[in-house]
Amino acid sequence: MQYRQLGSSELKVSEVSFGTWAIGGSWGQVNDEESLRALSRAMEAGVNFFDTADVYGSGHSEELLAKATKGKEDFIHIATKFCRAGDIHDAATYSEASVRAYCEQSLKKLNRERIDLYQIHCPPIEILRDGSVFGVLDKLKQEGKIREYGVSVETVEEGLLCLEYPGVRALQVIYNIFRQKPGNELFPQAHEKGVGILVRLPLASGLLTGKFSEQAVFEPGDHRNFNRNGESFNVGETFAGLPFEKGVALSRELAWIGEGRGNMTRAALRWLLDNPHITCVIPGFKNVAQVEDNLGVLETPSFTPEEQERLRAFYEQEVHAHIRGAY
């Protein structure tokens, strides 16, 4: 396992880290015992950073992380998020009283005295323009409740706006072979300002595993069913904003990336880790086998400059026009 500095912070995190949206809920059925075994396997392999949120299973993923990391709090870092348990458009959700309450609830569920990275969970751009919430986060940092703070964003514009606030140490961004736009302007500027990049949905909700057919059916409680067209939240959070059937067809055209790299999953993650501006990838998982598969990227060969160019052209010519939603 390799470790990368999270921007200009003192945190060094495993380049392969994991997100816990799936084990909290909204990705179909999960088994807590299997989730805990998977978390344990990840830590055995050197993973020292996990991303969660207070709304993943209404705090269930935070509680699972508390169990899995008990006694390891000093060297297993946790990022969590806040605001989506309230009305994200209401300024009161970002008041000092509200943010303190969210923070205390997460600390209790995580069974920790400090949150390593506290992130605003995809707030509207008007909240970022106002900027008052960053003053609240500065206070929590001074008090030792949080170590660093950042923002999970939906668009490049939001990310660039966050870079104007000096306390922001990390941006969490949807980025993958199907969604390359943030790499052009946002990533270099974040790097220049000492802001780390956490890549969420690196496999485009599973499209980049190459395992789906157009006939795939997802459980009612899986967001790949109920948010396929952005019915519940930003459409970009599901299948990178691509219509599902189109995404499956495009994934077939990418089958070549898996040749000599084990499979498409490992290749898609390798493409991300080849980017020096990325701090870590945070794929999701529901079992030990998925953790093992994602960790396989550590042994996966990098892409050549010619392959990189081929993937850039593929995105620009075949994919970009089909992505829905602001990004």
Short mmCIF file of C-alpha atoms in Angstrom, two decimals:
data_model
loop_
_atom_site.label_atom_id
_atom_site.label_comp_id
_atom_site.label_asym_id
_atom_site.label_seq_id
_atom_site.Cartn_x
_atom_site.Cartn_y
_atom_site.Cartn_z
CA MET A 1 0.00 0.00 0.00
CA GLN A 2 1.19 3.48 -0.85
CA TYR A 3 0.20 6.56 1.16
CA ARG A 4 -0.38 10.08 -0.10
CA GLN A 5 -0.50 13.41 1.72
CA LEU A 6 -3.99 14.87 1.97
CA GLY A 7 -3.23 18.26 0.49
CA SER A 8 -1.25 20.46 2.88
CA SER A 9 -2.65 18.68 5.95
CA GLU A 10 -0.63 16.36 8.18
CA LEU A 11 -2.82 13.40 7.20
CA LYS A 12 -1.28 10.65 5.08
CA VAL A 13 -3.92 8.32 3.69
CA SER A 14 -3.85 5.05 1.80
CA GLU A 15 -4.20 5.65 -1.93
CA VAL A 16 -6.87 2.93 -1.93
CA SER A 17 -9.35 3.87 0.76
CA PHE A 18 -13.01 2.94 1.00
CA GLY A 19 -16.40 4.62 1.06
CA THR A 20 -19.15 3.18 3.27
CA TRP A 21 -22.33 4.35 1.56
CA ALA A 22 -23.02 0.78 0.40
CA ILE A 23 -22.71 -0.87 3.82
CA GLY A 24 -24.91 1.81 5.36
CA GLY A 25 -27.73 1.32 2.89
CA SER A 26 -29.18 2.39 -0.50
CA TRP A 27 -27.15 -0.17 -2.47
CA GLY A 28 -29.36 -3.19 -1.90
CA GLN A 29 -29.17 -5.77 0.87
CA VAL A 30 -26.16 -5.85 3.16
CA ASN A 31 -25.01 -8.05 6.03
CA ASP A 32 -23.35 -6.33 8.98
CA GLU A 33 -21.10 -9.26 9.83
CA GLU A 34 -19.84 -9.41 6.27
CA SER A 35 -19.39 -5.63 6.27
CA LEU A 36 -17.24 -5.87 9.42
CA ARG A 37 -15.18 -8.69 7.91
CA ALA A 38 -14.63 -6.56 4.81
CA LEU A 39 -13.55 -3.56 6.89
CA SER A 40 -11.13 -5.77 8.79
CA ARG A 41 -9.65 -7.16 5.57
CA ALA A 42 -9.15 -3.64 4.22
CA MET A 43 -7.28 -2.58 7.35
CA GLU A 44 -5.12 -5.72 7.24
CA ALA A 45 -4.07 -4.66 3.74
CA GLY A 46 -2.97 -1.24 4.98
CA VAL A 47 -6.09 0.84 4.34
CA ASN A 48 -6.06 3.62 6.94
CA PHE A 49 -8.87 5.89 5.72
CA PHE A 50 -12.64 5.41 5.42
CA ASP A 51 -15.29 7.84 4.22
CA THR A 52 -18.83 7.88 5.58
CA ALA A 53 -21.73 10.27 6.25
CA ASP A 54 -24.34 10.78 8.94
CA VAL A 55 -27.12 9.86 6.48
CA TYR A 56 -25.66 6.53 5.31
CA GLY A 57 -28.20 4.21 6.87
CA SER A 58 -29.14 7.06 9.26
CA GLY A 59 -25.75 6.71 10.94
CA HIS A 60 -25.46 2.94 10.60
CA SER A 61 -22.23 3.07 8.62
CA GLU A 62 -20.71 5.36 11.28
CA GLU A 63 -21.63 2.79 13.93
CA LEU A 64 -20.08 -0.03 11.89
CA LEU A 65 -16.87 1.98 11.57
CA ALA A 66 -16.85 2.53 15.33
CA LYS A 67 -16.95 -1.23 15.87
CA ALA A 68 -14.38 -2.01 13.19
CA THR A 69 -11.84 0.60 14.31
CA LYS A 70 -12.19 0.28 18.10
CA GLY A 71 -8.70 0.60 19.61
CA LYS A 72 -7.28 1.80 16.29
CA GLU A 73 -8.50 5.39 16.45
CA ASP A 74 -4.98 6.86 16.38
CA PHE A 75 -4.01 5.37 13.04
CA ILE A 76 -7.28 4.62 11.20
CA HIS A 77 -8.64 7.93 9.91
CA ILE A 78 -12.32 8.58 9.33
CA ALA A 79 -14.00 11.22 7.20
CA THR A 80 -17.69 11.85 7.67
CA LYS A 81 -20.17 14.38 6.29
CA PHE A 82 -23.09 16.52 7.40
CA CYS A 83 -26.05 18.67 6.25
CA ARG A 84 -28.20 16.21 4.33
CA ALA A 85 -30.04 15.11 7.48
CA GLY A 86 -31.64 18.56 7.30
CA ASP A 87 -32.94 20.86 4.58
CA ILE A 88 -29.82 21.53 2.51
CA HIS A 89 -31.29 24.77 1.14
CA ASP A 90 -32.08 26.26 4.57
CA ALA A 91 -29.31 28.49 5.97
CA ALA A 92 -30.24 27.29 9.46
CA THR A 93 -28.89 23.83 8.56
CA TYR A 94 -25.41 25.40 8.45
CA SER A 95 -25.73 27.53 11.60
CA GLU A 96 -23.29 26.99 14.43
CA ALA A 97 -25.97 25.29 16.54
CA SER A 98 -26.91 22.89 13.75
CA VAL A 99 -23.37 22.02 12.69
CA ARG A 100 -22.34 21.45 16.32
CA ALA A 101 -25.31 19.12 16.78
CA TYR A 102 -24.46 17.17 13.61
CA CYS A 103 -20.84 16.94 14.69
CA GLU A 104 -21.67 15.71 18.20
CA GLN A 105 -24.04 13.08 16.80
CA SER A 106 -21.35 11.76 14.45
CA LEU A 107 -18.73 11.75 17.21
CA LYS A 108 -21.11 9.71 19.37
CA LYS A 109 -21.89 7.19 16.63
CA LEU A 110 -18.20 6.92 15.67
CA ASN A 111 -17.26 6.65 19.36
CA ARG A 112 -14.44 9.14 18.81
CA GLU A 113 -13.31 12.40 20.35
CA ARG A 114 -12.29 13.95 17.03
CA ILE A 115 -13.29 13.59 13.38
CA ASP A 116 -10.25 13.46 11.09
CA LEU A 117 -11.99 15.04 8.09
CA TYR A 118 -15.41 16.70 8.39
CA GLN A 119 -17.09 17.43 5.07
CA ILE A 120 -20.10 19.46 3.99
CA HIS A 121 -22.23 16.94 2.09
CA CYS A 122 -22.97 18.34 -1.38
CA PRO A 123 -24.47 21.68 -0.32
CA PRO A 124 -26.11 24.08 -2.82
CA ILE A 125 -23.75 26.61 -4.35
CA GLU A 126 -25.47 29.53 -2.59
CA ILE A 127 -24.36 28.09 0.76
CA LEU A 128 -20.78 27.96 -0.48
CA ARG A 129 -21.00 31.52 -1.81
CA ASP A 130 -22.26 32.74 1.57
CA GLY A 131 -19.35 30.99 3.28
CA SER A 132 -20.58 31.37 6.89
CA VAL A 133 -20.38 27.62 7.46
CA PHE A 134 -16.62 27.70 7.02
CA GLY A 135 -16.33 30.01 10.04
CA VAL A 136 -18.25 27.42 12.07
CA LEU A 137 -15.89 24.67 10.89
CA ASP A 138 -12.89 26.81 11.80
CA LYS A 139 -14.26 27.01 15.36
CA LEU A 140 -14.75 23.25 15.58
CA LYS A 141 -11.20 22.75 14.36
CA GLN A 142 -9.81 25.18 16.95
CA GLU A 143 -11.71 23.29 19.65
CA GLY A 144 -10.28 19.95 18.53
CA LYS A 145 -13.63 18.47 17.51
CA ILE A 146 -12.37 18.06 13.95
CA ARG A 147 -8.88 17.76 12.57
CA GLU A 148 -9.50 19.05 9.03
CA TYR A 149 -12.52 19.95 6.93
CA GLY A 150 -13.53 19.76 3.31
CA VAL A 151 -16.47 19.69 0.93
CA SER A 152 -18.12 17.01 -1.16
CA VAL A 153 -19.11 18.76 -4.38
CA GLU A 154 -21.19 17.98 -7.45
CA THR A 155 -19.72 20.45 -9.95
CA VAL A 156 -16.42 21.95 -11.02
CA GLU A 157 -17.83 25.43 -10.29
CA GLU A 158 -18.57 24.44 -6.69
CA GLY A 159 -15.10 22.96 -6.30
CA LEU A 160 -13.39 26.09 -7.60
CA LEU A 161 -15.47 28.21 -5.22
CA CYS A 162 -14.39 26.06 -2.26
CA LEU A 163 -10.74 26.69 -3.15
CA GLU A 164 -11.28 30.36 -2.25
CA TYR A 165 -11.67 29.39 1.44
CA PRO A 166 -8.21 28.84 2.99
CA GLY A 167 -9.39 26.31 5.59
CA VAL A 168 -10.63 23.78 3.03
CA ARG A 169 -8.18 20.85 2.94
CA ALA A 170 -10.06 18.37 0.76
CA LEU A 171 -12.59 18.13 -2.04
CA GLN A 172 -14.57 14.99 -2.66
CA VAL A 173 -15.42 14.69 -6.34
CA ILE A 174 -17.15 12.24 -8.68
CA TYR A 175 -14.43 11.34 -11.17
CA ASN A 176 -13.86 8.30 -13.37
CA ILE A 177 -13.19 7.30 -16.97
CA PHE A 178 -16.79 8.27 -17.81
CA ARG A 179 -16.62 11.62 -16.01
CA GLN A 180 -13.29 13.30 -16.72
CA LYS A 181 -14.17 17.01 -16.68
CA PRO A 182 -12.94 17.81 -13.12
CA GLY A 183 -9.41 16.73 -14.05
CA ASN A 184 -8.94 19.57 -16.52
CA GLU A 185 -9.18 22.68 -14.35
CA LEU A 186 -10.24 21.79 -10.82
CA PHE A 187 -7.59 19.19 -9.95
CA PRO A 188 -4.53 21.26 -10.94
CA GLN A 189 -5.84 24.30 -9.06
CA ALA A 190 -6.62 22.20 -5.97
CA HIS A 191 -3.11 20.75 -6.09
CA GLU A 192 -1.62 24.24 -6.34
CA LYS A 193 -3.57 25.36 -3.25
CA GLY A 194 -2.71 22.29 -1.18
CA VAL A 195 -6.19 20.78 -1.30
CA GLY A 196 -6.47 17.00 -1.46
CA ILE A 197 -8.79 15.18 -3.88
CA LEU A 198 -10.93 12.24 -2.76
CA VAL A 199 -12.46 10.43 -5.73
CA ARG A 200 -15.91 9.00 -5.07
CA LEU A 201 -17.85 6.70 -7.41
CA PRO A 202 -14.61 5.72 -9.19
CA LEU A 203 -16.42 2.82 -10.87
CA ALA A 204 -19.49 4.83 -11.96
CA SER A 205 -21.88 2.91 -9.68
CA GLY A 206 -20.50 -0.36 -11.03
CA LEU A 207 -20.67 0.40 -14.76
CA LEU A 208 -16.87 0.32 -15.00
CA THR A 209 -16.72 -3.22 -13.64
CA GLY A 210 -18.11 -4.35 -16.99
CA LYS A 211 -20.42 -6.78 -15.17
CA PHE A 212 -23.82 -5.30 -16.11
CA SER A 213 -26.12 -6.04 -19.02
CA GLU A 214 -28.94 -3.76 -20.16
CA GLN A 215 -31.38 -6.16 -18.48
CA ALA A 216 -29.85 -5.77 -15.00
CA VAL A 217 -32.44 -5.28 -12.24
CA PHE A 218 -31.62 -3.52 -8.97
CA GLU A 219 -33.44 -3.90 -5.67
CA PRO A 220 -36.10 -1.27 -4.79
CA GLY A 221 -33.91 0.11 -1.97
CA ASP A 222 -30.86 0.48 -4.25
CA HIS A 223 -30.30 4.02 -5.54
CA ARG A 224 -29.40 2.48 -8.90
CA ASN A 225 -33.10 1.73 -9.09
CA PHE A 226 -34.73 4.72 -7.38
CA ASN A 227 -32.32 7.46 -8.52
CA ARG A 228 -31.52 6.19 -12.01
CA ASN A 229 -32.75 9.44 -13.56
CA GLY A 230 -32.09 11.75 -10.62
CA GLU A 231 -35.49 11.27 -8.97
CA SER A 232 -34.13 11.50 -5.40
CA PHE A 233 -30.85 13.45 -5.62
CA ASN A 234 -28.28 14.58 -8.18
CA VAL A 235 -28.41 12.31 -11.23
CA GLY A 236 -24.60 12.37 -11.39
CA GLU A 237 -24.43 10.29 -8.20
CA THR A 238 -25.85 7.31 -10.12
CA PHE A 239 -24.02 5.82 -13.13
CA ALA A 240 -21.99 9.06 -13.47
CA GLY A 241 -25.10 10.75 -14.87
CA LEU A 242 -25.30 8.42 -17.87
CA PRO A 243 -28.55 6.74 -18.91
CA PHE A 244 -28.05 3.16 -17.68
CA GLU A 245 -28.41 1.39 -21.03
CA LYS A 246 -26.03 3.84 -22.70
CA GLY A 247 -23.55 3.36 -19.86
CA VAL A 248 -23.62 -0.42 -20.31
CA ALA A 249 -22.98 -0.05 -24.04
CA LEU A 250 -20.10 2.35 -23.41
CA SER A 251 -18.59 0.02 -20.82
CA ARG A 252 -18.40 -2.72 -23.47
CA GLU A 253 -16.32 -0.39 -25.62
CA LEU A 254 -13.89 -0.11 -22.68
CA ALA A 255 -13.38 -3.85 -22.23
CA TRP A 256 -9.84 -3.47 -23.60
CA ILE A 257 -8.62 -1.68 -20.47
CA GLY A 258 -8.85 -4.91 -18.49
CA GLU A 259 -6.44 -6.76 -20.79
CA GLY A 260 -3.26 -7.43 -18.83
CA ARG A 261 -4.69 -5.68 -15.78
CA GLY A 262 -6.77 -8.43 -14.19
CA ASN A 263 -10.19 -6.94 -14.93
CA MET A 264 -11.96 -3.67 -15.72
CA THR A 265 -12.43 -2.79 -12.04
CA ARG A 266 -8.72 -2.78 -11.33
CA ALA A 267 -7.95 -1.01 -14.59
CA ALA A 268 -10.48 1.76 -13.90
CA LEU A 269 -8.97 2.33 -10.45
CA ARG A 270 -5.43 2.23 -11.85
CA TRP A 271 -6.32 4.97 -14.33
CA LEU A 272 -7.31 7.15 -11.39
CA LEU A 273 -4.25 6.41 -9.28
CA ASP A 274 -2.00 7.24 -12.23
CA ASN A 275 -3.14 10.87 -11.72
CA PRO A 276 -0.73 12.61 -9.30
CA HIS A 277 -3.40 15.17 -8.32
CA ILE A 278 -5.59 12.48 -6.74
CA THR A 279 -5.02 11.74 -3.06
CA CYS A 280 -7.09 8.55 -2.92
CA VAL A 281 -9.93 6.61 -4.45
CA ILE A 282 -12.84 5.59 -2.23
CA PRO A 283 -14.74 2.76 -3.94
CA GLY A 284 -17.64 1.20 -2.11
CA PHE A 285 -17.97 -2.43 -1.07
CA LYS A 286 -20.43 -4.85 0.48
CA ASN A 287 -18.25 -7.91 1.07
CA VAL A 288 -14.68 -9.18 1.41
CA ALA A 289 -14.51 -10.23 -2.25
CA GLN A 290 -15.18 -6.67 -3.42
CA VAL A 291 -12.53 -5.30 -1.06
CA GLU A 292 -10.03 -7.85 -2.40
CA ASP A 293 -10.90 -6.99 -6.01
CA ASN A 294 -10.42 -3.26 -5.41
CA LEU A 295 -7.12 -3.88 -3.62
CA GLY A 296 -5.95 -5.72 -6.72
CA VAL A 297 -5.26 -2.32 -8.27
CA LEU A 298 -2.07 -2.19 -6.20
CA GLU A 299 -0.56 -4.83 -8.50
CA THR A 300 -2.06 -3.43 -11.71
CA PRO A 301 0.19 -1.93 -14.43
CA SER A 302 -0.17 1.77 -15.23
CA PHE A 303 -1.56 3.11 -18.48
CA THR A 304 0.80 4.22 -21.22
CA PRO A 305 0.62 7.80 -22.56
CA GLU A 306 -0.98 6.40 -25.72
CA GLU A 307 -3.65 4.60 -23.70
CA GLN A 308 -4.27 7.74 -21.65
CA GLU A 309 -4.85 9.70 -24.85
CA ARG A 310 -7.18 7.00 -26.18
CA LEU A 311 -9.30 7.23 -23.01
CA ARG A 312 -9.36 11.03 -23.13
CA ALA A 313 -10.57 10.97 -26.73
CA PHE A 314 -13.15 8.29 -25.91
CA TYR A 315 -14.59 10.46 -23.15
CA GLU A 316 -14.71 13.59 -25.29
CA GLN A 317 -16.10 11.95 -28.43
CA GLU A 318 -18.33 9.15 -27.08
CA VAL A 319 -19.30 9.91 -23.48
CA HIS A 320 -19.44 13.61 -22.61
CA ALA A 321 -22.56 14.47 -24.61
CA HIS A 322 -24.60 11.79 -22.81
CA ILE A 323 -23.91 12.92 -19.21
CA ARG A 324 -26.94 14.48 -17.56
CA GLY A 325 -27.01 17.03 -14.75
CA ALA A 326 -24.70 19.88 -13.87
CA TYR A 327 -21.07 18.88 -13.30
#
